[in-house]
PDB file of C-alpha atoms and ligand atoms in Angstrom:
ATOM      1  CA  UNK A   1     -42.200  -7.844  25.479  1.00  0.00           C
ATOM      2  CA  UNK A   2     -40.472  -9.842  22.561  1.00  0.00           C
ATOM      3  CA  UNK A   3     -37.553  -7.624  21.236  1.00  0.00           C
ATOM      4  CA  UNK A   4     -35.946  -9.188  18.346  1.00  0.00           C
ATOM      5  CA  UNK A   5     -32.297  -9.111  18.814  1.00  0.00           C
ATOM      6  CA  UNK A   6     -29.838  -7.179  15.815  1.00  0.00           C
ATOM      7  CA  UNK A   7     -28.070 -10.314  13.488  1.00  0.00           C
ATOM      8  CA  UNK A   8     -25.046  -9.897  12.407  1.00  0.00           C
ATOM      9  CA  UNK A   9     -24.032 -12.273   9.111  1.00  0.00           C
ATOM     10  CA  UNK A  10     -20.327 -13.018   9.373  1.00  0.00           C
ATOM     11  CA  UNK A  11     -17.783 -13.370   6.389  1.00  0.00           C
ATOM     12  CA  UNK A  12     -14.514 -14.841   6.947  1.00  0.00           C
ATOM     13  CA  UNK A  13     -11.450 -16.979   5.142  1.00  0.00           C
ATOM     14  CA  UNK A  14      -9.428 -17.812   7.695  1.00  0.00           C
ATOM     15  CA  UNK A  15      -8.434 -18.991  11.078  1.00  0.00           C
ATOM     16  CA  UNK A  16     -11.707 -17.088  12.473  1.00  0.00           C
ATOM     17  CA  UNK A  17      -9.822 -15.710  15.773  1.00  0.00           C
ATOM     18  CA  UNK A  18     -12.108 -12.055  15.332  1.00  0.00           C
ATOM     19  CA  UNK A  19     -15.440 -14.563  14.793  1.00  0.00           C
ATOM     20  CA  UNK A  20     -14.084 -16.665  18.025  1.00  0.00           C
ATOM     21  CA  UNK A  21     -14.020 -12.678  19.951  1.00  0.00           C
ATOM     22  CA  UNK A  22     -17.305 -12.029  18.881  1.00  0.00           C
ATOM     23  CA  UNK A  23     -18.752 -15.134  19.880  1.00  0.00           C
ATOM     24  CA  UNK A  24     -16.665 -14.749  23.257  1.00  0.00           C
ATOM     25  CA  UNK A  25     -18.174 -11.260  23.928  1.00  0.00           C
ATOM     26  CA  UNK A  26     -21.547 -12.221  22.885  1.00  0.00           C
ATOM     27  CA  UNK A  27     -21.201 -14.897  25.285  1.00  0.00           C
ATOM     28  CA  UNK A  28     -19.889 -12.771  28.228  1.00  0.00           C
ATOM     29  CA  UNK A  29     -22.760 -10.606  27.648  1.00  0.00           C
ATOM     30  CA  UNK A  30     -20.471  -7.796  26.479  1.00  0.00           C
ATOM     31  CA  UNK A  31     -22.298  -8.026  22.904  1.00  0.00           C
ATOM     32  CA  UNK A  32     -25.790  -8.115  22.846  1.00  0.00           C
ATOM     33  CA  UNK A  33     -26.272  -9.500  19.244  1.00  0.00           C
ATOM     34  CA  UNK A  34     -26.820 -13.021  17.839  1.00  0.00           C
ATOM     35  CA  UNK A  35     -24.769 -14.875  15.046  1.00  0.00           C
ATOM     36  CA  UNK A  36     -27.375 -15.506  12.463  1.00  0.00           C
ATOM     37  CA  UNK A  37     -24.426 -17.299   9.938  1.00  0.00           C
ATOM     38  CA  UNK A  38     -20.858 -17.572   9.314  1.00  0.00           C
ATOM     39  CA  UNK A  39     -20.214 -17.355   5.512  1.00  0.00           C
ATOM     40  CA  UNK A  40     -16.712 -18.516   4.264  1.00  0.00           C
ATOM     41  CA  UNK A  41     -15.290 -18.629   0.447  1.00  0.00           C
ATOM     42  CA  UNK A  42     -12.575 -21.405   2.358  1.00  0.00           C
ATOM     43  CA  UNK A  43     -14.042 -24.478   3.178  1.00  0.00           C
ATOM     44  CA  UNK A  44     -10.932 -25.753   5.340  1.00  0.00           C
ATOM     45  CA  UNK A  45     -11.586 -22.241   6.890  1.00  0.00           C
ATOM     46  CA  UNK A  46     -11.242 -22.313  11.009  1.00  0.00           C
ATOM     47  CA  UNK A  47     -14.526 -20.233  10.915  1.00  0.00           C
ATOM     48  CA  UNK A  48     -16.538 -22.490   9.522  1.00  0.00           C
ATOM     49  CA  UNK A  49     -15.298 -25.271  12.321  1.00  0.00           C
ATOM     50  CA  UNK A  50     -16.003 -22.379  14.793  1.00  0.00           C
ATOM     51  CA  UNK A  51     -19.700 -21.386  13.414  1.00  0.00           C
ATOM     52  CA  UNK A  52     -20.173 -25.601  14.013  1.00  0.00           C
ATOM     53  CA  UNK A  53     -19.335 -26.012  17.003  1.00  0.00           C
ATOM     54  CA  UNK A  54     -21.377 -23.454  18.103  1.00  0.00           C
ATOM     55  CA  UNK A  55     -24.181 -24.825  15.811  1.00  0.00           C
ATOM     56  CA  UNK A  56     -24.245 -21.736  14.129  1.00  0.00           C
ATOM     57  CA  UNK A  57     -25.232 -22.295  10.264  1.00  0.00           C
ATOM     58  CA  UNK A  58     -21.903 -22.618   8.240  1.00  0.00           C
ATOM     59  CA  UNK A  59     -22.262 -21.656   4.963  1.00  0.00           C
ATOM     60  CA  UNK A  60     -19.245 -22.459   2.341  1.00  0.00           C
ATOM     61  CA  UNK A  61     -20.025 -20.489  -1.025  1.00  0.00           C
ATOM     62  CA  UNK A  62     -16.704 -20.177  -3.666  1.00  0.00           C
ATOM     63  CA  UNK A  63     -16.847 -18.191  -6.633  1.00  0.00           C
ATOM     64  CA  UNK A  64     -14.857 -21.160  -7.950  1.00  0.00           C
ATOM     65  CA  UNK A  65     -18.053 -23.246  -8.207  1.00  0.00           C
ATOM     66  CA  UNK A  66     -20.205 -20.117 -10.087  1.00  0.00           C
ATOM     67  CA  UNK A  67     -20.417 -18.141 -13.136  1.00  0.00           C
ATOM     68  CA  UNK A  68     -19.434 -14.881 -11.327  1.00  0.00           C
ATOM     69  CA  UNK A  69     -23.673 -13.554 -11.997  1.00  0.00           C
ATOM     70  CA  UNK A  70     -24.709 -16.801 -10.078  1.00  0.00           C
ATOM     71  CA  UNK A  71     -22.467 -16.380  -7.442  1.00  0.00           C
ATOM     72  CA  UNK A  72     -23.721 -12.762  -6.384  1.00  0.00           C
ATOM     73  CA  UNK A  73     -27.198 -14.229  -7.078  1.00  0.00           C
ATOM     74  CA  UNK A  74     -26.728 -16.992  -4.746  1.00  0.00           C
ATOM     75  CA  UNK A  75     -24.406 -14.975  -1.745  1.00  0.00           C
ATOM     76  CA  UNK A  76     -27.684 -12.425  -2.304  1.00  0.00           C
ATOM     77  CA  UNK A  77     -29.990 -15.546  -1.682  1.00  0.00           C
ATOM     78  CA  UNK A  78     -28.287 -16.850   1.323  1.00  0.00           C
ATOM     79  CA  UNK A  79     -28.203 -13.191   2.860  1.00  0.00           C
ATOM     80  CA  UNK A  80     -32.378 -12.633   2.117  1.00  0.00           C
ATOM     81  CA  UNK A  81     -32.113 -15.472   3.438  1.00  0.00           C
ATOM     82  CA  UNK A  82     -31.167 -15.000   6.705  1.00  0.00           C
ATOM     83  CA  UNK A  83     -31.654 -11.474   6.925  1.00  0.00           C
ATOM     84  CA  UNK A  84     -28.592 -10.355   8.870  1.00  0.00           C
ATOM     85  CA  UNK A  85     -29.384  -6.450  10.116  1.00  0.00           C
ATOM     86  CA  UNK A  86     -25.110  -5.858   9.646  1.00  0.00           C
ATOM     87  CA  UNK A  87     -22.652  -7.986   7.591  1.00  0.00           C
ATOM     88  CA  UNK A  88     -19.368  -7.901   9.481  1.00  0.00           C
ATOM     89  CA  UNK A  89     -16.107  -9.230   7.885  1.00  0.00           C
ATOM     90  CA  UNK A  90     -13.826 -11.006   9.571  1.00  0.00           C
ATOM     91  CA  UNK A  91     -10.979 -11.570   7.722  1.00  0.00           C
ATOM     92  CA  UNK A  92     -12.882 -12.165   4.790  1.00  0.00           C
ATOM     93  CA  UNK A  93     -10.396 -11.850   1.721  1.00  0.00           C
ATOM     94  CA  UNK A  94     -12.186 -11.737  -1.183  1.00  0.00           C
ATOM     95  CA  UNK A  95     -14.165  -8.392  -2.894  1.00  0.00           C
ATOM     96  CA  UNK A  96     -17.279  -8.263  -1.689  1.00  0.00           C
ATOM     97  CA  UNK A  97     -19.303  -8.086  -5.457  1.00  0.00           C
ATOM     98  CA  UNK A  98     -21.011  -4.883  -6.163  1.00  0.00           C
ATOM     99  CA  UNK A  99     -24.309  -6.030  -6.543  1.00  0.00           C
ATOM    100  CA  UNK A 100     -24.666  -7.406  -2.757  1.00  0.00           C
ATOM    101  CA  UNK A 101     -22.925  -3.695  -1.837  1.00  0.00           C
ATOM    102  CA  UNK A 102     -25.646  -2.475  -3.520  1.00  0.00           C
ATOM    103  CA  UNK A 103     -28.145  -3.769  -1.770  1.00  0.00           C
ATOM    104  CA  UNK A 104     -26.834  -3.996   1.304  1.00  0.00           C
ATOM    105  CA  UNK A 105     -25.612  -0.429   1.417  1.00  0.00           C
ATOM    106  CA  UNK A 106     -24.049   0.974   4.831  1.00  0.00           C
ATOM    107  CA  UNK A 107     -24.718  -2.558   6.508  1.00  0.00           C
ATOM    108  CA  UNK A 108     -21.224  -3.826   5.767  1.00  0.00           C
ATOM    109  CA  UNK A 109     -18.705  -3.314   7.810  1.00  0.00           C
ATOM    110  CA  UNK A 110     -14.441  -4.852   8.073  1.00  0.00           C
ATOM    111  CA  UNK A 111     -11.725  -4.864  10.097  1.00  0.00           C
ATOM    112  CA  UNK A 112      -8.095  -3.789   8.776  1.00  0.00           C
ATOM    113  CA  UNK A 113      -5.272  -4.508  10.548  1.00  0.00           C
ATOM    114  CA  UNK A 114      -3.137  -1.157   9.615  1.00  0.00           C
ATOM    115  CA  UNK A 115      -3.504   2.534   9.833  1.00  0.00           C
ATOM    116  CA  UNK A 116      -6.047   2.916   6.895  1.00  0.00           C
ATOM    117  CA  UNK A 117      -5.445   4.818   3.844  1.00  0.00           C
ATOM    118  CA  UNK A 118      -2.300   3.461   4.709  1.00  0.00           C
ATOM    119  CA  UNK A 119      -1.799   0.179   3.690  1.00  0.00           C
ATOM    120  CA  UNK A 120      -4.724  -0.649   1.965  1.00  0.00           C
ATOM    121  CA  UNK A 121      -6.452  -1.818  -1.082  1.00  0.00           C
ATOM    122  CA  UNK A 122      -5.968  -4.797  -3.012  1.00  0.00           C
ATOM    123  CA  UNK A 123      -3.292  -7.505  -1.913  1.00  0.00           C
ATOM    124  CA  UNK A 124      -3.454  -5.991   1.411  1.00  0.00           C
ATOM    125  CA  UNK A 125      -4.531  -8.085   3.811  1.00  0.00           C
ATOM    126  CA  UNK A 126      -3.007 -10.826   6.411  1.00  0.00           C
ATOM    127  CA  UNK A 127       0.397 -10.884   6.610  1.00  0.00           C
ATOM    128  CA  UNK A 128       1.503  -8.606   3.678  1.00  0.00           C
ATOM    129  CA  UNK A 129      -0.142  -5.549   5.514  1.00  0.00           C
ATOM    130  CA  UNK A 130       2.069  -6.326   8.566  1.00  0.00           C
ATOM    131  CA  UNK A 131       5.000  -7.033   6.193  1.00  0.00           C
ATOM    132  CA  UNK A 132       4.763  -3.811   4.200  1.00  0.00           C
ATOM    133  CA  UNK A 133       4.377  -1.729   7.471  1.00  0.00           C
ATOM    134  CA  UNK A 134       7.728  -3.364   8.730  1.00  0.00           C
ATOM    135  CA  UNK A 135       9.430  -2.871   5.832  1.00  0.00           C
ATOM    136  CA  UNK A 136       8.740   1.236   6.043  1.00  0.00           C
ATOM    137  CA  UNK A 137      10.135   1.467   9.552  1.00  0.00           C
ATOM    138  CA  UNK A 138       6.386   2.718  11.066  1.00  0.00           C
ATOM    139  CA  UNK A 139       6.896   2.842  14.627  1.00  0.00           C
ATOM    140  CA  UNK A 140       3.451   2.515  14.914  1.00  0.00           C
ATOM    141  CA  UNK A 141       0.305   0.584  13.019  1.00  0.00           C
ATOM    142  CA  UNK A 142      -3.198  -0.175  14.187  1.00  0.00           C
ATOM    143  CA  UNK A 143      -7.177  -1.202  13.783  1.00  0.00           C
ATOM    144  CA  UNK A 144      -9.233   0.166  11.200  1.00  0.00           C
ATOM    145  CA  UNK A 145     -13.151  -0.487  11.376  1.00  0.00           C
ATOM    146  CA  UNK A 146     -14.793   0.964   8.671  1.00  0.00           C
ATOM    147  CA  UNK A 147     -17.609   0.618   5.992  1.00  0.00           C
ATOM    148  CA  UNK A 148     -17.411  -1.792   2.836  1.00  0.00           C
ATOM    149  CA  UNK A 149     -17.828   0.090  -0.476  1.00  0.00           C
ATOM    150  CA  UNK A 150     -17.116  -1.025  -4.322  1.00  0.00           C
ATOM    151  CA  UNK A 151     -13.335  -0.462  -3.306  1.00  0.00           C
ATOM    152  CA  UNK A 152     -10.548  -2.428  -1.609  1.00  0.00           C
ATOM    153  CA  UNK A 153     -10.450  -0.445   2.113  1.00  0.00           C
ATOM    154  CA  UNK A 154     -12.312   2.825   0.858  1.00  0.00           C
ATOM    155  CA  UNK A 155     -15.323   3.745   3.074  1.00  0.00           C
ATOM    156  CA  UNK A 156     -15.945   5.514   6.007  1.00  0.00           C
ATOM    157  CA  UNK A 157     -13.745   5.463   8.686  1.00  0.00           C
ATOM    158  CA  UNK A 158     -15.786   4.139  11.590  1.00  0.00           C
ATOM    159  CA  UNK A 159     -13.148   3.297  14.248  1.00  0.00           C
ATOM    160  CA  UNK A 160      -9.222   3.527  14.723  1.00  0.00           C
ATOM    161  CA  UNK A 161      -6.885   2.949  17.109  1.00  0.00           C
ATOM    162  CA  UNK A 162      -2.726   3.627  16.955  1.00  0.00           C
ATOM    163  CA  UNK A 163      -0.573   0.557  18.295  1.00  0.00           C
ATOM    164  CA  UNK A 164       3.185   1.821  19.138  1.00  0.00           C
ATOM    165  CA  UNK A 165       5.137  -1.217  17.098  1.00  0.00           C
ATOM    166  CA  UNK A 166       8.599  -0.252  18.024  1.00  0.00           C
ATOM    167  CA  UNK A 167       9.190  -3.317  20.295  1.00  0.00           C
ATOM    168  CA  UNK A 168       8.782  -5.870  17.054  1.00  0.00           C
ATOM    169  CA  UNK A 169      10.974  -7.035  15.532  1.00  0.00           C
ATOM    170  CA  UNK A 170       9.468  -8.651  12.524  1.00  0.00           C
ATOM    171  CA  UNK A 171       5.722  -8.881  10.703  1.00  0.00           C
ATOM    172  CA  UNK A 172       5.017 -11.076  12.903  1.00  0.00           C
ATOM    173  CA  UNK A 173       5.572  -9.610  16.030  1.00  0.00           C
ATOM    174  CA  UNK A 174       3.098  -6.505  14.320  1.00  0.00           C
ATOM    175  CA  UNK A 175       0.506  -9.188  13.511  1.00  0.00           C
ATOM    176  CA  UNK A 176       0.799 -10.865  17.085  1.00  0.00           C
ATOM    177  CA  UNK A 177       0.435  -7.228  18.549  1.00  0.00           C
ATOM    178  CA  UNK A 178      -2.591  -5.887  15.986  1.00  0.00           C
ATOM    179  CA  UNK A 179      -4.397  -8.827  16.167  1.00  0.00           C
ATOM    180  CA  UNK A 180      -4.345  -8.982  20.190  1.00  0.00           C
ATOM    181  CA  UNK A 181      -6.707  -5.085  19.929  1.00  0.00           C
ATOM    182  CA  UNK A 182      -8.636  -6.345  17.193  1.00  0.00           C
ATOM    183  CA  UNK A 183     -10.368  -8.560  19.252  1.00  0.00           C
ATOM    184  CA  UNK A 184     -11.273  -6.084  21.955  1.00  0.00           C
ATOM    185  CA  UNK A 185     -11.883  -3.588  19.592  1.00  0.00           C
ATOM    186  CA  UNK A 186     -14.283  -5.726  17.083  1.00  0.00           C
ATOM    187  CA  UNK A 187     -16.926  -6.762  19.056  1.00  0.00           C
ATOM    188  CA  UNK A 188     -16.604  -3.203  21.014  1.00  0.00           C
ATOM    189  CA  UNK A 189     -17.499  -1.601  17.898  1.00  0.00           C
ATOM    190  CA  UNK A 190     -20.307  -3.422  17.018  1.00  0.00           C
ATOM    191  CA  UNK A 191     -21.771  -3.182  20.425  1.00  0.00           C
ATOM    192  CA  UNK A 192     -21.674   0.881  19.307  1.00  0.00           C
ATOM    193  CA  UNK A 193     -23.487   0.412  16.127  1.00  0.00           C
ATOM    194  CA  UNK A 194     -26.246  -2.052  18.008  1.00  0.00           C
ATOM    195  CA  UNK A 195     -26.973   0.907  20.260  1.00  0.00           C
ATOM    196  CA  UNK A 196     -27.332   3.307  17.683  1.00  0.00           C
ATOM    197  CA  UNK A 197     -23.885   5.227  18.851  1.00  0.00           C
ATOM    198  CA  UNK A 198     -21.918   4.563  15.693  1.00  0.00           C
ATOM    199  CA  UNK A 199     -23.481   5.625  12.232  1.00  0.00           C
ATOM    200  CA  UNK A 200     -22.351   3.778   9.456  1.00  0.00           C
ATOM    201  CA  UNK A 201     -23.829   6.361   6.646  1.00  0.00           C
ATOM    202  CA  UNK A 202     -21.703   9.019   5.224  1.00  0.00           C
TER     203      UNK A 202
HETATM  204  C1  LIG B 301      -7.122 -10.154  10.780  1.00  0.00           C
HETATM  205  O1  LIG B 301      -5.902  -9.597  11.181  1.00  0.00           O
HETATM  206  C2  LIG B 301      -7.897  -9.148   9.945  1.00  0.00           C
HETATM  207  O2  LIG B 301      -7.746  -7.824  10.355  1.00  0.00           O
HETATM  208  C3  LIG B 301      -7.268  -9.356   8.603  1.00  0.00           C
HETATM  209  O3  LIG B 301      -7.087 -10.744   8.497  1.00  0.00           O
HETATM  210  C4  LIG B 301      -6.897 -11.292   9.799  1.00  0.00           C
HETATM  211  C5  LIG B 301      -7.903 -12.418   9.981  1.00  0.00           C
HETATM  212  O4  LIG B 301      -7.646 -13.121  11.163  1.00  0.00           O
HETATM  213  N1  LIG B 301      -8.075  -8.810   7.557  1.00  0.00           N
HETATM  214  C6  LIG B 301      -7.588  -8.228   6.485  1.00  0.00           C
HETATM  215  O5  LIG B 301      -6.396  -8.155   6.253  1.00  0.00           O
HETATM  216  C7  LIG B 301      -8.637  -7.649   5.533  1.00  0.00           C
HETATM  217  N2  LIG B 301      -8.030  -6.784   4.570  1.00  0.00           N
HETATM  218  P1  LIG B 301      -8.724 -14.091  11.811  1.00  0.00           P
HETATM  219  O6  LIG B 301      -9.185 -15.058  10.705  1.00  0.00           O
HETATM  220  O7  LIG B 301      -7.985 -14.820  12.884  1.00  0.00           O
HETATM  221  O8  LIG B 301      -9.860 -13.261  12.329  1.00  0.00           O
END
């Protein structure tokens, strides 16, 4: 019997520590998915050096280099492409464009480090998330998994998880803490929507 495994595309900016705890669980058998591509908007981007070494295709595509039309005509080639059956940002920090929601409806999904509808929406992300939720004195934050929709940190709620904060002492500290669940929650969440346990429509 040939079963053909789910693909996951995955966006990121950054460092790429949630794309290293996917790969880790995929590799520990604890997610039973394959990478089809890392996509990055950042191409210093520790993804990107991640997807290589694994010799997973790296893809660098910047708005900076497009008329914004070709851009979402060329992110919407590379994901036909390539045919991912869930997009799953990882601390990707750019709007995804509304077109590629579009067609790609309720097969996006992204990780927020905060309590969402609390600190959310547009700016928040990183380090300015953890720094606003320091600044208001929460005692606790957390991990958000939900579904990408036209808006900044808007659609449905598919996982949470409350982290008691009151030991840091600075954003930090918060980020440090956040960051440590979101990579056992990540990959644990995608595991649910693989098996069918975790609907992503409203
Ligand atoms: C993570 O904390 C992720 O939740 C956050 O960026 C960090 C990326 O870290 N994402 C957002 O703030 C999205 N609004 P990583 O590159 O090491 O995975």
């Amino acid at each position: 019997m040939n079963l053909k495994r789910f693909r996951i595309g995955v966006f990121a900016s950054g460092r790429g520590s949630n794309l290293q705890a996917i790969i880790d669980a995929i590799e520990q058998g604890e997610l039973n998915c394959e990478i089809a591509f890392v996509l990055s908007n950042n191409s210093n981007s520790g993804a990107l050096e991640i997807a290589r070494s694994k010799n997973i295709p790296a893809i660098h595509l910047s708005e900076k280099k497009y008329h914004k039309e070709n851009f979402e005509l060329s992110l919407i080639d590379v994901l036909e492409n390539y045919k991912p059956d869930l997009i799953v940002l990882a601390g990707y920090m750019k709007l995804v464009p509304s077109m590629v929601i579009e067609r790609f409806r309720n097969k996006i999904i992204n990780i927020h480090p905060a309590l969402l509808p609390k600190y959310g929406g547009k700016g928040m992300f990183g380090i300015n998330v953890h720094r606003a939720v320091f600044e208001s004195n929460e005692k606790e934050s957390g991990v958000t998994v939900h579904v990408v929709n036209e808006k900044y940190d808007e659609g449905k709620i598919l996982y949470q998880e409350k982290i008691d904060i009151t030991d840091c002492n600075s954003p930090e500290e918060i980020a440090q803490k956040v960051l440590k669940v979101e990579h056992r929650v990540y990959p644990q969440v995608i595991q649910k929507i693989v098996d069918g346990k975790i609907s992503l429509v409203d």
